[in-house]
Structure formats: C-alpha cells, structure tokens
PDB file of C-alpha atoms in Angstrom:
ATOM      1  CA  CYS Z  18      18.613  -1.013  -1.355  1.00 98.00           C
ATOM      2  CA  LYS Z  19      21.952   0.372  -2.427  1.00 98.00           C
ATOM      3  CA  LEU Z  20      22.290   0.261  -6.205  1.00 98.00           C
ATOM      4  CA  VAL Z  21      25.518  -0.072  -8.171  1.00 98.00           C
ATOM      5  CA  ILE Z  22      24.666   0.799 -11.764  1.00 98.00           C
ATOM      6  CA  THR Z  23      26.729  -0.211 -14.789  1.00 98.00           C
ATOM      7  CA  THR Z  24      25.891   1.905 -17.822  1.00 97.00           C
ATOM      8  CA  SER Z  25      25.863   0.759 -21.451  1.00 94.00           C
ATOM      9  CA  ASP Z  26      29.433   2.081 -21.821  1.00 95.00           C
ATOM     10  CA  ASN Z  27      30.612   0.350 -18.612  1.00 96.00           C
ATOM     11  CA  GLN Z  28      30.673   3.428 -16.369  1.00 97.00           C
ATOM     12  CA  LYS Z  29      29.612   2.842 -12.749  1.00 97.00           C
ATOM     13  CA  TYR Z  30      27.575   5.055 -10.517  1.00 96.00           C
ATOM     14  CA  ALA Z  31      25.412   4.785  -7.402  1.00 98.00           C
ATOM     15  CA  GLY Z  32      21.721   4.996  -6.689  1.00 98.00           C
ATOM     16  CA  THR Z  33      19.073   3.920  -4.207  1.00 98.00           C
ATOM     17  CA  GLY Z  34      15.911   1.852  -4.605  1.00 98.00           C
ATOM     18  CA  TRP Z  35      13.170   0.325  -2.458  1.00 98.00           C
ATOM     19  CA  LEU Z  36      11.137  -2.853  -2.595  1.00 98.00           C
ATOM     20  CA  VAL Z  37       7.402  -2.725  -3.349  1.00 98.00           C
ATOM     21  CA  GLY Z  38       6.943  -6.462  -3.823  1.00 98.00           C
ATOM     22  CA  PRO Z  39       8.763  -9.797  -3.899  1.00 98.00           C
ATOM     23  CA  ARG Z  40      10.880  -8.925  -6.977  1.00 98.00           C
ATOM     24  CA  CYS Z  41      10.201  -5.250  -7.698  1.00 98.00           C
ATOM     25  CA  VAL Z  42      12.482  -2.362  -6.702  1.00 98.00           C
ATOM     26  CA  ILE Z  43      11.327   1.184  -7.479  1.00 99.00           C
ATOM     27  CA  THR Z  44      13.885   3.883  -8.268  1.00 98.00           C
ATOM     28  CA  ALA Z  45      14.343   7.028 -10.355  1.00 98.00           C
ATOM     29  CA  GLY Z  46      13.873   6.709 -14.119  1.00 98.00           C
ATOM     30  CA  HIS Z  47      17.350   8.125 -14.724  1.00 98.00           C
ATOM     31  CA  VAL Z  48      18.829   5.248 -12.717  1.00 98.00           C
ATOM     32  CA  VAL Z  49      17.613   2.705 -15.301  1.00 98.00           C
ATOM     33  CA  HIS Z  50      17.567   4.824 -18.500  1.00 98.00           C
ATOM     34  CA  GLU Z  51      19.334   8.032 -19.563  1.00 96.00           C
ATOM     35  CA  GLY Z  52      16.058   9.646 -20.618  1.00 96.00           C
ATOM     36  CA  GLY Z  53      14.872  10.808 -24.028  1.00 95.00           C
ATOM     37  CA  ARG Z  54      14.962   9.129 -27.428  1.00 93.00           C
ATOM     38  CA  ARG Z  55      18.766   9.170 -27.598  1.00 94.00           C
ATOM     39  CA  GLY Z  56      19.078   7.803 -24.081  1.00 95.00           C
ATOM     40  CA  ARG Z  57      20.145   4.236 -23.443  1.00 97.00           C
ATOM     41  CA  TRP Z  58      19.169   1.618 -20.891  1.00 98.00           C
ATOM     42  CA  VAL Z  59      21.802   0.722 -18.320  1.00 98.00           C
ATOM     43  CA  LYS Z  60      23.554  -2.632 -18.722  1.00 98.00           C
ATOM     44  CA  LYS Z  61      23.027  -4.040 -15.231  1.00 98.00           C
ATOM     45  CA  ILE Z  62      22.299  -3.017 -11.660  1.00 98.00           C
ATOM     46  CA  GLU Z  63      23.617  -4.665  -8.517  1.00 98.00           C
ATOM     47  CA  VAL Z  64      20.899  -4.441  -5.852  1.00 98.00           C
ATOM     48  CA  ILE Z  65      22.173  -4.706  -2.265  1.00 98.00           C
ATOM     49  CA  PRO Z  66      19.317  -4.785   0.280  1.00 98.00           C
ATOM     50  CA  ALA Z  67      20.012  -3.272   3.719  1.00 97.00           C
ATOM     51  CA  MET Z  68      23.701  -2.671   3.026  1.00 98.00           C
ATOM     52  CA  ARG Z  69      25.640  -1.565   6.123  1.00 96.00           C
ATOM     53  CA  GLY Z  70      29.111  -0.376   5.209  1.00 96.00           C
ATOM     54  CA  SER Z  71      30.968  -3.406   3.899  1.00 94.00           C
ATOM     55  CA  LEU Z  72      28.252  -5.784   5.137  1.00 97.00           C
ATOM     56  CA  ARG Z  73      25.780  -7.234   2.665  1.00 98.00           C
ATOM     57  CA  PRO Z  74      23.454  -9.129   5.029  1.00 97.00           C
ATOM     58  CA  TYR Z  75      21.163 -10.342   2.219  1.00 97.00           C
ATOM     59  CA  GLY Z  76      23.774 -10.612  -0.502  1.00 97.00           C
ATOM     60  CA  THR Z  77      23.685  -8.945  -3.910  1.00 98.00           C
ATOM     61  CA  LEU Z  78      21.134  -9.496  -6.651  1.00 98.00           C
ATOM     62  CA  VAL Z  79      22.112  -8.548 -10.202  1.00 98.00           C
ATOM     63  CA  SER Z  80      19.333  -7.444 -12.535  1.00 98.00           C
ATOM     64  CA  ARG Z  81      19.243  -6.724 -16.254  1.00 98.00           C
ATOM     65  CA  ARG Z  82      15.470  -6.221 -16.395  1.00 98.00           C
ATOM     66  CA  PHE Z  83      14.268  -2.618 -16.144  1.00 98.00           C
ATOM     67  CA  TYR Z  84      11.148  -0.582 -16.821  1.00 98.00           C
ATOM     68  CA  SER Z  85      10.192   3.064 -17.061  1.00 98.00           C
ATOM     69  CA  VAL Z  86       7.472   5.038 -18.865  1.00 98.00           C
ATOM     70  CA  ASN Z  87       7.319   6.751 -22.261  1.00 97.00           C
ATOM     71  CA  GLY Z  88       7.338  10.218 -20.723  1.00 97.00           C
ATOM     72  CA  TRP Z  89      10.855   9.468 -19.484  1.00 98.00           C
ATOM     73  CA  ILE Z  90      12.356   7.073 -22.046  1.00 97.00           C
ATOM     74  CA  LYS Z  91      11.013   8.920 -25.100  1.00 96.00           C
ATOM     75  CA  ASN Z  92      10.833  12.530 -23.903  1.00 95.00           C
ATOM     76  CA  GLY Z  93      13.138  12.788 -20.876  1.00 96.00           C
ATOM     77  CA  ASN Z  94      10.339  14.681 -19.102  1.00 95.00           C
ATOM     78  CA  SER Z  95      11.238  15.090 -15.418  1.00 93.00           C
ATOM     79  CA  ALA Z  96       7.584  14.621 -14.401  1.00 94.00           C
ATOM     80  CA  PHE Z  97       8.009  10.967 -15.447  1.00 97.00           C
ATOM     81  CA  ASP Z  98      11.392  10.291 -13.827  1.00 98.00           C
ATOM     82  CA  TYR Z  99      10.657   6.934 -12.225  1.00 98.00           C
ATOM     83  CA  GLY Z 100      11.274   3.302 -13.039  1.00 98.00           C
ATOM     84  CA  ALA Z 101      11.539  -0.250 -11.781  1.00 98.00           C
ATOM     85  CA  ILE Z 102      14.117  -2.993 -11.429  1.00 98.00           C
ATOM     86  CA  ILE Z 103      12.844  -6.573 -11.536  1.00 98.00           C
ATOM     87  CA  LEU Z 104      14.962  -8.935  -9.464  1.00 98.00           C
ATOM     88  CA  PRO Z 105      15.865 -12.520 -10.426  1.00 98.00           C
ATOM     89  CA  SER Z 106      14.576 -13.908  -7.098  1.00 97.00           C
ATOM     90  CA  PRO Z 107      11.783 -12.884  -4.678  1.00 98.00           C
ATOM     91  CA  ILE Z 108      13.935 -11.434  -1.873  1.00 98.00           C
ATOM     92  CA  GLY Z 109      10.971  -9.271  -0.818  1.00 98.00           C
ATOM     93  CA  ASN Z 110       9.215 -12.365   0.535  1.00 97.00           C
ATOM     94  CA  ARG Z 111      12.025 -12.553   3.071  1.00 97.00           C
ATOM     95  CA  LEU Z 112      12.515  -8.846   3.752  1.00 97.00           C
ATOM     96  CA  GLY Z 113       9.098  -7.249   3.254  1.00 97.00           C
ATOM     97  CA  TRP Z 114       8.389  -4.097   1.249  1.00 98.00           C
ATOM     98  CA  PHE Z 115       6.958  -0.591   1.325  1.00 97.00           C
ATOM     99  CA  GLY Z 116       3.325   0.227   0.909  1.00 97.00           C
ATOM    100  CA  PHE Z 117       2.586   3.060  -1.526  1.00 98.00           C
ATOM    101  CA  GLY Z 118      -0.320   5.350  -2.166  1.00 97.00           C
ATOM    102  CA  ASN Z 119      -1.825   8.134  -4.247  1.00 98.00           C
ATOM    103  CA  TYR Z 120      -2.614  10.732  -1.588  1.00 98.00           C
ATOM    104  CA  SER Z 121      -4.461  14.015  -1.926  1.00 98.00           C
ATOM    105  CA  THR Z 122      -2.561  17.284  -1.997  1.00 98.00           C
ATOM    106  CA  GLN Z 123      -4.069  18.228   1.367  1.00 98.00           C
ATOM    107  CA  VAL Z 124      -2.908  14.991   3.017  1.00 98.00           C
ATOM    108  CA  LEU Z 125       0.591  15.416   1.587  1.00 98.00           C
ATOM    109  CA  ARG Z 126       0.860  19.053   2.684  1.00 98.00           C
ATOM    110  CA  ASN Z 127       0.048  17.960   6.232  1.00 97.00           C
ATOM    111  CA  SER Z 128       2.431  14.983   6.246  1.00 97.00           C
ATOM    112  CA  GLN Z 129       5.954  14.565   7.470  1.00 98.00           C
ATOM    113  CA  PHE Z 130       8.171  13.321   4.655  1.00 98.00           C
ATOM    114  CA  ASN Z 131      10.902  10.781   5.340  1.00 98.00           C
ATOM    115  CA  THR Z 132      13.712   9.528   3.149  1.00 98.00           C
ATOM    116  CA  ALA Z 133      16.686   7.211   3.464  1.00 97.00           C
ATOM    117  CA  GLY Z 134      19.384   6.415   0.960  1.00 98.00           C
ATOM    118  CA  PHE Z 135      23.048   5.875   0.225  1.00 98.00           C
ATOM    119  CA  PRO Z 136      24.759   9.258  -0.410  1.00 97.00           C
ATOM    120  CA  VAL Z 137      28.239   9.037  -1.928  1.00 97.00           C
ATOM    121  CA  ASP Z 138      29.624  11.816   0.301  1.00 97.00           C
ATOM    122  CA  LYS Z 139      29.303   9.531   3.354  1.00 97.00           C
ATOM    123  CA  PRO Z 140      31.241   6.347   4.205  1.00 97.00           C
ATOM    124  CA  TYR Z 141      30.687   3.746   1.479  1.00 96.00           C
ATOM    125  CA  GLY Z 142      27.567   1.627   1.852  1.00 97.00           C
ATOM    126  CA  THR Z 143      26.076   3.570   4.759  1.00 97.00           C
ATOM    127  CA  MET Z 144      22.421   4.547   4.727  1.00 97.00           C
ATOM    128  CA  TRP Z 145      21.353   7.997   5.939  1.00 97.00           C
ATOM    129  CA  PHE Z 146      17.914   9.170   7.053  1.00 97.00           C
ATOM    130  CA  MET Z 147      16.191  12.578   7.062  1.00 97.00           C
ATOM    131  CA  ALA Z 148      12.667  13.782   7.854  1.00 97.00           C
ATOM    132  CA  GLY Z 149      10.765  17.057   7.556  1.00 97.00           C
ATOM    133  CA  ARG Z 150       7.714  18.827   6.221  1.00 96.00           C
ATOM    134  CA  PRO Z 151       7.160  19.281   2.469  1.00 98.00           C
ATOM    135  CA  ALA Z 152       8.091  22.639   0.947  1.00 98.00           C
ATOM    136  CA  ALA Z 153       5.476  22.352  -1.820  1.00 98.00           C
ATOM    137  CA  VAL Z 154       3.162  19.777  -3.379  1.00 98.00           C
ATOM    138  CA  PHE Z 155       2.526  20.012  -7.127  1.00 98.00           C
ATOM    139  CA  PRO Z 156       0.393  17.799  -9.419  1.00 98.00           C
ATOM    140  CA  THR Z 157       3.343  15.601 -10.480  1.00 97.00           C
ATOM    141  CA  GLU Z 158       6.154  16.712  -8.157  1.00 98.00           C
ATOM    142  CA  LEU Z 159       7.034  17.009  -4.475  1.00 98.00           C
ATOM    143  CA  ASN Z 160       9.462  19.606  -3.089  1.00 98.00           C
ATOM    144  CA  TYR Z 161      11.218  19.255   0.276  1.00 98.00           C
ATOM    145  CA  TYR Z 162      14.273  20.481   2.168  1.00 96.00           C
ATOM    146  CA  LEU Z 163      15.492  17.052   3.247  1.00 95.00           C
ATOM    147  CA  ASP Z 164      19.254  16.684   3.146  1.00 91.00           C
ATOM    148  CA  THR Z 165      20.294  14.474   0.209  1.00 95.00           C
ATOM    149  CA  TYR Z 166      23.343  13.974  -1.986  1.00 96.00           C
ATOM    150  CA  GLY Z 167      24.381  12.093  -5.139  1.00 96.00           C
ATOM    151  CA  GLY Z 168      23.696   8.385  -4.827  1.00 98.00           C
ATOM    152  CA  GLN Z 169      20.272   8.956  -3.279  1.00 98.00           C
ATOM    153  CA  SER Z 170      18.413   9.184  -6.589  1.00 98.00           C
ATOM    154  CA  GLY Z 171      15.568   6.711  -6.417  1.00 98.00           C
ATOM    155  CA  SER Z 172      15.163   6.935  -2.645  1.00 98.00           C
ATOM    156  CA  CYS Z 173      11.675   6.467  -1.277  1.00 98.00           C
ATOM    157  CA  ILE Z 174       9.812   9.511   0.044  1.00 98.00           C
ATOM    158  CA  TRP Z 175       7.354   8.122   2.568  1.00 98.00           C
ATOM    159  CA  ARG Z 176       4.833   9.101   5.207  1.00 98.00           C
ATOM    160  CA  MET Z 177       3.746   7.127   8.241  1.00 97.00           C
ATOM    161  CA  ALA Z 178       0.121   5.996   8.575  1.00 94.00           C
ATOM    162  CA  GLN Z 179      -1.146   3.629  11.270  1.00 92.00           C
ATOM    163  CA  GLY Z 180       2.436   2.765  12.144  1.00 94.00           C
ATOM    164  CA  GLN Z 181       3.273   1.716   8.557  1.00 95.00           C
ATOM    165  CA  ARG Z 182       5.462   3.316   5.875  1.00 97.00           C
ATOM    166  CA  TYR Z 183       3.698   4.378   2.674  1.00 98.00           C
ATOM    167  CA  ALA Z 184       5.659   5.752  -0.267  1.00 98.00           C
ATOM    168  CA  VAL Z 185       4.339   9.027  -1.682  1.00 98.00           C
ATOM    169  CA  GLY Z 186       7.193   9.840  -4.071  1.00 98.00           C
ATOM    170  CA  ILE Z 187      10.558   8.966  -5.576  1.00 98.00           C
ATOM    171  CA  HIS Z 188      13.547  11.246  -4.943  1.00 98.00           C
ATOM    172  CA  VAL Z 189      15.025  12.374  -8.275  1.00 98.00           C
ATOM    173  CA  ARG Z 190      16.976  15.641  -7.820  1.00 96.00           C
ATOM    174  CA  GLY Z 191      18.888  17.495  -5.174  1.00 94.00           C
ATOM    175  CA  GLY Z 192      18.612  21.252  -4.955  1.00 91.00           C
ATOM    176  CA  CYS Z 193      17.016  23.963  -2.925  1.00 91.00           C
ATOM    177  CA  PRO Z 194      14.448  22.531  -2.571  1.00 96.00           C
ATOM    178  CA  ASN Z 195      14.951  18.886  -3.511  1.00 96.00           C
ATOM    179  CA  GLU Z 196      12.522  17.294  -5.951  1.00 97.00           C
ATOM    180  CA  GLY Z 197      10.675  14.007  -6.114  1.00 98.00           C
ATOM    181  CA  THR Z 198       8.280  12.417  -8.568  1.00 98.00           C
ATOM    182  CA  ARG Z 199       4.866  12.318  -6.901  1.00 98.00           C
ATOM    183  CA  ILE Z 200       2.953   9.026  -6.804  1.00 98.00           C
ATOM    184  CA  THR Z 201      -0.123  10.094  -8.750  1.00 98.00           C
ATOM    185  CA  ALA Z 202      -2.922   7.741  -9.805  1.00 98.00           C
ATOM    186  CA  THR Z 203      -0.989   6.909 -13.000  1.00 98.00           C
ATOM    187  CA  VAL Z 204       2.303   6.321 -11.173  1.00 98.00           C
ATOM    188  CA  TYR Z 205       0.424   4.164  -8.664  1.00 98.00           C
ATOM    189  CA  ARG Z 206      -1.041   1.988 -11.435  1.00 98.00           C
ATOM    190  CA  ASN Z 207       2.373   1.559 -13.084  1.00 98.00           C
ATOM    191  CA  ILE Z 208       4.049   0.568  -9.806  1.00 98.00           C
ATOM    192  CA  LEU Z 209       1.229  -1.888  -9.144  1.00 98.00           C
ATOM    193  CA  ALA Z 210       1.705  -3.448 -12.605  1.00 98.00           C
ATOM    194  CA  TRP Z 211       5.486  -3.732 -12.134  1.00 98.00           C
ATOM    195  CA  LYS Z 212       4.965  -5.268  -8.692  1.00 98.00           C
ATOM    196  CA  ARG Z 213       3.058  -8.126 -10.343  1.00 96.00           C
ATOM    197  CA  LEU Z 214       5.898  -9.013 -12.752  1.00 95.00           C
TER     198      LEU Z 214
END
C-alpha cells in the first residue's frame, strides 16, 4: 500500500505499508509516530492499496487509528521502529494479506529477501521491487543491500516458503547496508494482536 501521511503540523510525506489482516497495515514506527517522548502521532494516513501510477484500483482508505510500541513512542529506539495502521473497513478480505513469521537466524541467513515499495525518486505512485541475500542478521535488526529510497519506509521484507510470501521484517532505513526491524517473537505477538483489532 502506498501511504500518504499528514503530520500533526499538516506536513505531507510518503511511506509504504502492507496488509496482515482484514483491517491491519504494518509499517515503520516512524511513519505513524515521530519517536521518543517529545514525538507526536501523525494526524492521518491515506492508504492506497496496489496503487499503479495515477490508478487507485481499490480506492483510498483514510485512517486516524495508529499503534506502535513503547520502545519507539517513549524512547525512539530504532530496534522498535514498527507500527500499525487500522483501517476503517476490511479491505484485506477482498485483497488478501501477507503471512509473517519469527524465523531463526540460520533460516534468515539462508533466505532471499524481497521488498517492494513506493520510492519518491520514481514516477509518482509506482511500486518497485528488489530481491537479494541478507548482508547480516542481528537479534532485532536485518541488514541488506536491496535498492530502496525515501518513501519505502514501512515496506515488507519477505521470504518465500511453499510458494507463499512471509514477512520477516519491516524496512526502516536506507543506507549501506539498508536496515529493517526484524520480526522477533515479541514483534510477531504485537502484529498478531494488531491484526485482531
């Protein structure tokens, strides 16, 4: 999903998110909250599933209901940079959603990582894909040399298993290498709880 974020002071910026249930979109924590005790929640997010340039085949859903975790909203700790957007209607029942899992370090090191998102250096509303091996797997973070740009924060990092896509992380920072929040057991439980909202 392409995300158009309106901040508390009416600034707009772009992000990416992905469905994990009928109403739940997962994204980076900094997409929904600035991080840290002085940070503020965003005002609203326009969620545009499967956007293709100027085409919005499933319309736009506007949400004002967001979640993250204390490690991000109180401390701004990058290990906790993930969050959720709860949609006003269950569009996931029509479109489907990603699986997600808490995989071992060994499985992740031997996986191919995939990501897709909406970088702002490409034509507006176009989704771009990249795949490759991980650079490093840490207890709460994934590193990879997949090509990303601003606007892709919140993109899903997934692996294929039995022909299905399973999220293993959330893209949060570009760099050399890029960084993602790893889906640990705790992250898994939080996503599962948000999915049920």
